mmCIF file of C-alpha atoms in Angstrom:
data_model
loop_
_atom_site.group_PDB
_atom_site.id
_atom_site.type_symbol
_atom_site.label_atom_id
_atom_site.label_comp_id
_atom_site.label_asym_id
_atom_site.label_seq_id
_atom_site.Cartn_x
_atom_site.Cartn_y
_atom_site.Cartn_z
ATOM 1 C CA MET A 1 61.717 104.121 100.473
ATOM 2 C CA GLU A 2 63.143 103.926 96.973
ATOM 3 C CA PRO A 3 63.710 100.403 95.614
ATOM 4 C CA LEU A 4 67.417 101.076 95.004
ATOM 5 C CA LEU A 5 67.951 102.294 98.568
ATOM 6 C CA GLY A 6 66.099 99.276 99.969
ATOM 7 C CA VAL A 7 68.237 96.883 97.921
ATOM 8 C CA LYS A 8 71.433 98.550 99.105
ATOM 9 C CA ILE A 9 70.338 98.355 102.738
ATOM 10 C CA GLY A 10 69.571 94.670 102.234
ATOM 11 C CA CYS A 11 73.048 94.202 100.734
ATOM 12 C CA LEU A 12 74.530 95.969 103.764
ATOM 13 C CA PHE A 13 72.969 93.502 106.207
ATOM 14 C CA SER A 14 73.796 90.542 103.943
ATOM 15 C CA LEU A 15 77.479 91.455 103.898
ATOM 16 C CA LEU A 16 77.501 91.930 107.669
ATOM 17 C CA VAL A 17 75.739 88.647 108.494
ATOM 18 C CA LEU A 18 77.689 86.503 106.013
ATOM 19 C CA THR A 19 81.044 87.820 107.240
ATOM 20 C CA LEU A 20 80.139 87.208 110.870
ATOM 21 C CA VAL A 21 78.828 83.690 110.292
ATOM 22 C CA CYS A 22 81.711 82.525 108.088
ATOM 23 C CA GLY A 23 84.398 84.185 110.190
ATOM 24 C CA LEU A 24 83.132 83.021 113.575
ATOM 25 C CA PHE A 25 82.394 79.445 112.474
ATOM 26 C CA PRO A 26 85.982 78.099 112.779
ATOM 27 C CA ILE A 27 86.541 80.152 115.955
ATOM 28 C CA CYS A 28 83.536 78.849 117.851
ATOM 29 C CA PHE A 29 84.096 75.138 117.136
ATOM 30 C CA LYS A 30 87.044 73.369 118.763
ATOM 31 C CA TRP A 31 87.139 70.895 115.875
ATOM 32 C CA PHE A 32 89.199 73.428 113.860
ATOM 33 C CA GLN A 33 91.967 73.721 116.466
ATOM 34 C CA THR A 34 95.025 71.995 115.034
ATOM 35 C CA ALA A 35 96.969 71.887 118.311
ATOM 36 C CA THR A 36 94.918 68.980 119.677
ATOM 37 C CA ALA A 37 94.158 67.258 116.366
ATOM 38 C CA THR A 38 95.685 63.852 115.593
ATOM 39 C CA GLY A 39 95.500 61.231 112.866
ATOM 40 C CA ARG A 40 92.858 61.684 110.185
ATOM 41 C CA HIS A 41 91.457 64.748 111.931
ATOM 42 C CA ARG A 42 94.825 66.474 111.610
ATOM 43 C CA ARG A 43 95.197 65.499 107.942
ATOM 44 C CA VAL A 44 91.731 66.843 107.135
ATOM 45 C CA LEU A 45 92.542 70.145 108.844
ATOM 46 C CA SER A 46 95.826 70.347 106.938
ATOM 47 C CA LEU A 47 94.075 69.860 103.590
ATOM 48 C CA LEU A 48 91.395 72.376 104.589
ATOM 49 C CA SER A 49 94.122 74.883 105.421
ATOM 50 C CA CYS A 50 95.732 74.275 102.021
ATOM 51 C CA THR A 51 92.403 74.945 100.319
ATOM 52 C CA SER A 52 92.151 78.154 102.327
ATOM 53 C CA ALA A 53 95.669 79.075 101.164
ATOM 54 C CA GLY A 54 94.579 78.587 97.552
ATOM 55 C CA ILE A 55 91.566 80.823 98.187
ATOM 56 C CA PHE A 56 93.859 83.526 99.586
ATOM 57 C CA LEU A 57 96.134 83.149 96.567
ATOM 58 C CA GLY A 58 93.204 83.476 94.184
ATOM 59 C CA ALA A 59 91.771 86.433 96.083
ATOM 60 C CA GLY A 60 95.137 88.173 95.986
ATOM 61 C CA PHE A 61 95.739 87.722 92.254
ATOM 62 C CA MET A 62 92.265 87.440 90.698
ATOM 63 C CA HIS A 63 90.476 90.050 92.802
ATOM 64 C CA MET A 64 92.604 92.461 94.830
ATOM 65 C CA THR A 65 95.550 92.787 92.440
ATOM 66 C CA ALA A 66 93.377 92.788 89.314
ATOM 67 C CA GLU A 67 91.042 95.460 90.716
ATOM 68 C CA ALA A 68 93.968 97.573 91.932
ATOM 69 C CA LEU A 69 95.725 97.458 88.548
ATOM 70 C CA GLU A 70 92.524 98.335 86.715
ATOM 71 C CA GLY A 71 91.739 101.234 89.048
ATOM 72 C CA ILE A 72 95.244 102.698 89.005
ATOM 73 C CA GLU A 73 95.507 102.467 85.216
ATOM 74 C CA SER A 74 92.125 104.153 84.811
ATOM 75 C CA GLU A 75 93.010 107.008 87.170
ATOM 76 C CA ILE A 76 96.424 107.559 85.550
ATOM 77 C CA GLN A 77 94.755 107.778 82.145
ATOM 78 C CA LYS A 78 92.349 110.398 83.479
ATOM 79 C CA LEU A 79 95.210 112.453 84.918
ATOM 80 C CA VAL A 80 97.225 112.281 81.693
ATOM 81 C CA ILE A 81 94.233 113.287 79.577
ATOM 82 C CA GLN A 82 93.426 116.147 81.936
ATOM 83 C CA ASN A 83 97.022 117.404 81.907
ATOM 84 C CA SER A 84 97.259 117.150 78.120
ATOM 85 C CA THR A 85 94.091 119.214 77.633
ATOM 86 C CA ASN A 86 95.258 121.877 80.093
ATOM 87 C CA SER A 87 98.837 122.134 78.768
ATOM 88 C CA GLU A 88 99.807 123.873 75.547
ATOM 89 C CA GLY A 89 102.215 122.517 72.937
ATOM 90 C CA ASN A 90 103.163 119.038 71.842
ATOM 91 C CA SER A 91 103.455 116.664 74.757
ATOM 92 C CA ASP A 92 102.389 113.393 73.131
ATOM 93 C CA ASP A 93 105.747 111.705 73.746
ATOM 94 C CA ALA A 94 105.754 112.632 77.427
ATOM 95 C CA ASP A 95 102.148 111.528 77.824
ATOM 96 C CA SER A 96 102.847 108.166 76.197
ATOM 97 C CA ALA A 97 105.822 107.662 78.514
ATOM 98 C CA TYR A 98 103.632 108.370 81.530
ATOM 99 C CA MET A 99 100.962 106.005 80.232
ATOM 100 C CA GLU A 100 103.363 103.124 79.632
ATOM 101 C CA TYR A 101 104.978 103.197 83.067
ATOM 102 C CA PRO A 102 103.722 100.322 85.305
ATOM 103 C CA TYR A 103 102.303 102.475 88.099
ATOM 104 C CA GLY A 104 99.996 99.747 89.361
ATOM 105 C CA GLU A 105 102.760 97.198 89.762
ATOM 106 C CA LEU A 106 104.892 99.834 91.502
ATOM 107 C CA ILE A 107 102.193 100.679 94.058
ATOM 108 C CA ILE A 108 101.477 97.008 94.777
ATOM 109 C CA SER A 109 105.206 96.417 95.268
ATOM 110 C CA LEU A 110 105.378 99.423 97.617
ATOM 111 C CA GLY A 111 102.628 97.832 99.708
ATOM 112 C CA PHE A 112 104.631 94.597 99.798
ATOM 113 C CA PHE A 113 107.835 96.344 100.898
ATOM 114 C CA PHE A 114 105.985 98.576 103.364
ATOM 115 C CA VAL A 115 104.761 95.556 105.317
ATOM 116 C CA PHE A 116 108.217 93.983 104.983
ATOM 117 C CA LEU A 117 109.679 97.141 106.550
ATOM 118 C CA LEU A 118 107.134 97.202 109.379
ATOM 119 C CA GLU A 119 107.800 93.568 110.205
ATOM 120 C CA SER A 120 111.571 94.101 110.098
ATOM 121 C CA LEU A 121 111.280 97.087 112.425
ATOM 122 C CA ALA A 122 109.080 95.124 114.808
ATOM 123 C CA LEU A 123 111.566 92.251 114.904
ATOM 124 C CA GLN A 124 114.474 94.659 115.314
ATOM 125 C CA CYS A 125 112.833 96.401 118.272
ATOM 126 C CA CYS A 126 111.341 93.226 119.775
ATOM 127 C CA PRO A 127 113.582 90.237 118.941
ATOM 128 C CA GLY A 128 111.311 87.951 120.973
ATOM 129 C CA ALA A 129 108.595 88.395 118.332
ATOM 130 C CA ALA A 130 110.466 85.928 116.117
ATOM 131 C CA GLY A 131 109.732 83.027 118.417
ATOM 132 C CA ARG A 132 107.155 80.413 117.620
ATOM 133 C CA SER A 133 103.832 80.492 119.348
ATOM 134 C CA LYS A 134 102.764 77.640 121.615
ATOM 135 C CA VAL A 135 100.379 76.372 118.965
ATOM 136 C CA GLN A 136 103.162 76.233 116.372
ATOM 137 C CA GLU A 137 105.517 74.464 118.788
ATOM 138 C CA GLN A 138 102.845 71.862 119.536
ATOM 139 C CA GLU A 139 102.198 71.367 115.819
ATOM 140 C CA TRP A 140 105.855 70.833 114.985
ATOM 141 C CA GLY A 141 106.276 68.563 117.979
ATOM 142 C CA MET A 142 103.389 66.446 116.720
ATOM 143 C CA ALA A 143 104.854 66.501 113.209
ATOM 144 C CA ASN A 144 108.140 65.145 114.511
ATOM 145 C CA VAL A 145 106.299 62.363 116.324
ATOM 146 C CA LEU A 146 104.375 61.409 113.176
ATOM 147 C CA GLU A 147 107.476 61.655 110.951
ATOM 148 C CA PRO A 148 110.384 60.438 113.129
ATOM 149 C CA HIS A 149 112.676 59.825 110.148
ATOM 150 C CA SER A 150 112.213 63.238 108.539
ATOM 151 C CA HIS A 151 115.546 65.062 108.400
ATOM 152 C CA GLY A 152 114.403 68.192 106.583
ATOM 153 C CA PRO A 153 115.014 71.538 108.257
ATOM 154 C CA LEU A 154 112.205 73.214 110.104
ATOM 155 C CA PRO A 155 110.806 76.299 108.493
ATOM 156 C CA SER A 156 111.942 79.677 109.709
ATOM 157 C CA PRO A 157 110.116 81.004 112.775
ATOM 158 C CA SER A 158 106.701 82.282 111.822
ATOM 159 C CA ARG A 159 105.535 85.757 112.759
ATOM 160 C CA GLY A 160 101.979 84.441 112.723
ATOM 161 C CA PRO A 161 100.196 86.954 114.981
ATOM 162 C CA LEU A 162 101.846 89.954 113.322
ATOM 163 C CA ARG A 163 101.101 88.735 109.817
ATOM 164 C CA ALA A 164 97.552 87.814 110.821
ATOM 165 C CA LEU A 165 97.102 91.447 111.870
ATOM 166 C CA VAL A 166 98.493 92.622 108.521
ATOM 167 C CA LEU A 167 96.114 90.243 106.751
ATOM 168 C CA LEU A 168 93.160 91.697 108.659
ATOM 169 C CA LEU A 169 94.188 95.273 107.854
ATOM 170 C CA SER A 170 94.601 94.607 104.137
ATOM 171 C CA LEU A 171 91.261 92.807 103.963
ATOM 172 C CA SER A 172 89.633 95.627 105.913
ATOM 173 C CA PHE A 173 90.804 98.182 103.338
ATOM 174 C CA HIS A 174 89.586 95.972 100.530
ATOM 175 C CA SER A 175 86.230 95.394 102.225
ATOM 176 C CA VAL A 176 85.643 99.122 102.623
ATOM 177 C CA PHE A 177 86.208 99.649 98.900
ATOM 178 C CA GLU A 178 83.956 96.717 98.018
ATOM 179 C CA GLY A 179 81.164 98.203 100.098
ATOM 180 C CA LEU A 180 81.813 101.621 98.584
ATOM 181 C CA ALA A 181 81.491 100.165 95.082
ATOM 182 C CA VAL A 182 78.135 98.598 95.983
ATOM 183 C CA GLY A 183 76.901 101.859 97.509
ATOM 184 C CA LEU A 184 77.775 103.806 94.356
ATOM 185 C CA GLN A 185 75.922 101.533 91.904
ATOM 186 C CA PRO A 186 73.250 103.466 89.964
ATOM 187 C CA THR A 187 70.717 100.666 89.344
ATOM 188 C CA VAL A 188 69.123 97.778 91.244
ATOM 189 C CA ALA A 189 70.428 95.173 88.767
ATOM 190 C CA ALA A 190 74.018 96.419 88.980
ATOM 191 C CA THR A 191 73.831 96.547 92.792
ATOM 192 C CA LEU A 192 72.550 92.969 93.090
ATOM 193 C CA GLN A 193 75.062 91.613 90.583
ATOM 194 C CA LEU A 194 78.030 93.193 92.350
ATOM 195 C CA CYS A 195 76.774 92.252 95.821
ATOM 196 C CA LEU A 196 76.251 88.600 94.866
ATOM 197 C CA ALA A 197 79.736 88.459 93.353
ATOM 198 C CA ILE A 198 81.218 89.881 96.563
ATOM 199 C CA LEU A 199 79.227 87.503 98.757
ATOM 200 C CA ALA A 200 80.376 84.502 96.683
ATOM 201 C CA HIS A 201 84.063 84.997 97.450
ATOM 202 C CA LYS A 202 83.910 86.983 100.690
ATOM 203 C CA GLY A 203 82.439 84.111 102.695
ATOM 204 C CA LEU A 204 85.295 81.781 101.746
ATOM 205 C CA VAL A 205 87.974 84.391 102.365
ATOM 206 C CA VAL A 206 86.609 85.340 105.786
ATOM 207 C CA PHE A 207 86.314 81.660 106.733
ATOM 208 C CA GLY A 208 89.999 81.350 105.872
ATOM 209 C CA VAL A 209 90.780 84.360 108.057
ATOM 210 C CA GLY A 210 88.951 82.808 110.996
ATOM 211 C CA LEU A 211 90.771 79.519 110.448
ATOM 212 C CA ARG A 212 94.058 81.393 110.263
ATOM 213 C CA LEU A 213 93.403 83.184 113.552
ATOM 214 C CA VAL A 214 92.737 79.830 115.217
ATOM 215 C CA GLN A 215 95.911 78.310 113.790
ATOM 216 C CA VAL A 216 98.218 81.067 115.057
ATOM 217 C CA GLY A 217 96.818 80.711 118.575
ATOM 218 C CA THR A 218 94.810 83.926 118.808
ATOM 219 C CA GLY A 219 92.583 84.065 121.893
ATOM 220 C CA SER A 220 88.892 83.512 121.273
ATOM 221 C CA ARG A 221 87.934 86.992 122.462
ATOM 222 C CA TRP A 222 90.470 88.758 120.252
ATOM 223 C CA ALA A 223 89.636 86.530 117.303
ATOM 224 C CA MET A 224 85.930 87.361 117.626
ATOM 225 C CA LEU A 225 86.675 91.084 117.915
ATOM 226 C CA SER A 226 88.877 90.857 114.818
ATOM 227 C CA ILE A 227 86.139 89.164 112.795
ATOM 228 C CA LEU A 228 83.576 91.686 114.068
ATOM 229 C CA SER A 229 85.752 94.618 113.003
ATOM 230 C CA LEU A 230 86.331 92.997 109.604
ATOM 231 C CA ALA A 231 82.595 92.342 109.207
ATOM 232 C CA LEU A 232 81.817 96.028 109.777
ATOM 233 C CA MET A 233 84.140 97.248 107.010
ATOM 234 C CA SER A 234 81.938 96.435 104.003
ATOM 235 C CA PRO A 235 78.799 97.956 105.593
ATOM 236 C CA VAL A 236 80.828 101.065 106.477
ATOM 237 C CA GLY A 237 81.993 101.353 102.870
ATOM 238 C CA LEU A 238 78.456 100.815 101.588
ATOM 239 C CA ALA A 239 77.133 103.489 103.952
ATOM 240 C CA LEU A 240 79.808 105.888 102.701
ATOM 241 C CA GLY A 241 78.737 105.129 99.138
ATOM 242 C CA LEU A 242 75.141 105.952 100.018
ATOM 243 C CA ALA A 243 76.234 109.214 101.639
ATOM 244 C CA VAL A 244 78.314 110.363 98.660
ATOM 245 C CA PRO A 245 76.269 112.362 96.131
ATOM 246 C CA GLN A 246 76.381 111.228 92.531
ATOM 247 C CA GLY A 247 79.530 112.372 90.730
ATOM 248 C CA VAL A 248 81.408 113.608 93.792
ATOM 249 C CA SER A 249 83.635 110.538 94.123
ATOM 250 C CA GLU A 250 84.825 110.711 90.526
ATOM 251 C CA GLY A 251 88.084 112.581 90.138
ATOM 252 C CA ARG A 252 88.405 113.582 93.785
ATOM 253 C CA GLN A 253 88.725 110.256 95.508
ATOM 254 C CA GLY A 254 89.341 107.861 92.639
ATOM 255 C CA LEU A 255 93.138 108.060 92.636
ATOM 256 C CA ALA A 256 93.425 107.842 96.426
ATOM 257 C CA GLN A 257 91.114 104.823 96.448
ATOM 258 C CA ALA A 258 93.114 103.120 93.679
ATOM 259 C CA VAL A 259 96.411 103.718 95.517
ATOM 260 C CA LEU A 260 95.033 102.324 98.785
ATOM 261 C CA GLU A 261 93.674 99.300 96.913
ATOM 262 C CA GLY A 262 97.133 98.722 95.445
ATOM 263 C CA MET A 263 98.802 98.992 98.843
ATOM 264 C CA ALA A 264 96.259 96.576 100.337
ATOM 265 C CA ALA A 265 96.868 94.111 97.488
ATOM 266 C CA GLY A 266 100.618 94.256 98.122
ATOM 267 C CA THR A 267 100.184 93.543 101.827
ATOM 268 C CA PHE A 268 97.795 90.681 101.067
ATOM 269 C CA LEU A 269 100.277 89.084 98.676
ATOM 270 C CA TYR A 270 103.044 89.488 101.264
ATOM 271 C CA VAL A 271 101.118 87.561 103.901
ATOM 272 C CA THR A 272 99.971 84.929 101.401
ATOM 273 C CA PHE A 273 103.434 84.110 100.054
ATOM 274 C CA LEU A 274 105.552 84.567 103.178
ATOM 275 C CA GLU A 275 103.206 83.214 105.845
ATOM 276 C CA ILE A 276 100.243 81.163 104.649
ATOM 277 C CA LEU A 277 101.631 79.115 101.746
ATOM 278 C CA PRO A 278 105.033 78.275 103.355
ATOM 279 C CA ARG A 279 103.331 77.173 106.539
ATOM 280 C CA GLU A 280 100.837 74.899 104.826
ATOM 281 C CA LEU A 281 103.351 73.360 102.408
ATOM 282 C CA ALA A 282 106.161 72.863 104.938
ATOM 283 C CA GLY A 283 104.918 69.519 106.256
ATOM 284 C CA PRO A 284 106.171 66.395 104.447
ATOM 285 C CA GLU A 285 102.867 64.509 104.372
ATOM 286 C CA ALA A 286 100.667 64.219 101.248
ATOM 287 C CA PRO A 287 102.366 66.812 98.998
ATOM 288 C CA LEU A 288 100.217 66.042 95.944
ATOM 289 C CA ALA A 289 97.006 66.251 97.968
ATOM 290 C CA LYS A 290 98.120 69.637 99.311
ATOM 291 C CA TRP A 291 98.883 70.833 95.787
ATOM 292 C CA GLY A 292 95.433 69.711 94.677
ATOM 293 C CA CYS A 293 93.750 71.574 97.545
ATOM 294 C CA VAL A 294 95.683 74.789 96.853
ATOM 295 C CA ALA A 295 94.851 74.519 93.144
ATOM 296 C CA THR A 296 91.173 73.880 93.929
ATOM 297 C CA GLY A 297 90.926 76.960 96.120
ATOM 298 C CA PHE A 298 92.628 79.098 93.487
ATOM 299 C CA ALA A 299 90.478 77.689 90.665
ATOM 300 C CA PHE A 300 87.286 78.468 92.577
ATOM 301 C CA MET A 301 88.329 82.095 93.092
ATOM 302 C CA ALA A 302 89.329 82.335 89.416
ATOM 303 C CA PHE A 303 85.874 81.038 88.463
ATOM 304 C CA ILE A 304 84.145 83.617 90.672
ATOM 305 C CA ALA A 305 86.263 86.342 89.029
ATOM 306 C CA LEU A 306 84.109 85.906 85.906
ATOM 307 C CA TRP A 307 81.370 87.859 87.699
ATOM 308 C CA ALA A 308 83.202 89.728 90.471
#
């Protein structure tokens, strides 16, 4: 076995095991269930959830969005250069106009609005989907008991299970492309560097996903199946990268991959801003501590972005 192939197989199993362990940890321990938590236990879980929200925010901006913008810009440049070499005559002005248009931002926004449309259609067809889950009702009931003099309005009904599914799908797309990038690395050093960078932030993100599934009241069996399916995405992408011959992916699949990355980034940002952050910041207790936890999670992901 070649050393490069052996390293990539080791990376495949590392990604699989880390995702399973980090994702299943909050699902398998009842300590992370907020419905039955009270007092200090509840406050600790709230701050942990805020840190997870900051990690999601950092992953959305510093990793998914940044990688999508870079990939889309690179592929658009290749297309413009290819068209300019094939076409005759002066087309510099048209090419510069194409280059300056914010294609990446447009595709990310399309992903955002696509999920918005799907959720609106689901709520239009099934109005009962707008109701709160039992876990959310218990949480707000406990919040009212702890804060009897709070007169602020309750947040709008959360579509937690639906948005948790969207979060899983967007992360699954991103995980496939991460594994694909590892599988396409030409050297052992580049493979290890990229894999370690992915492992550094993937464990925290998947832990946040598992915690999120627990908070929205997902059954243990479905939550475990969701984490298992998410854990398989990076190894599947890595296996695809090993199966692709050198040079085949360039030009043929680059633009499609960049567009899908952009759509996944848009869906991830949608769930982060409309579901995770509002839910964690809605409670009146310890606002500065919550801000500090969100900022800490974001700062850690920004620090990891130096190598990712």
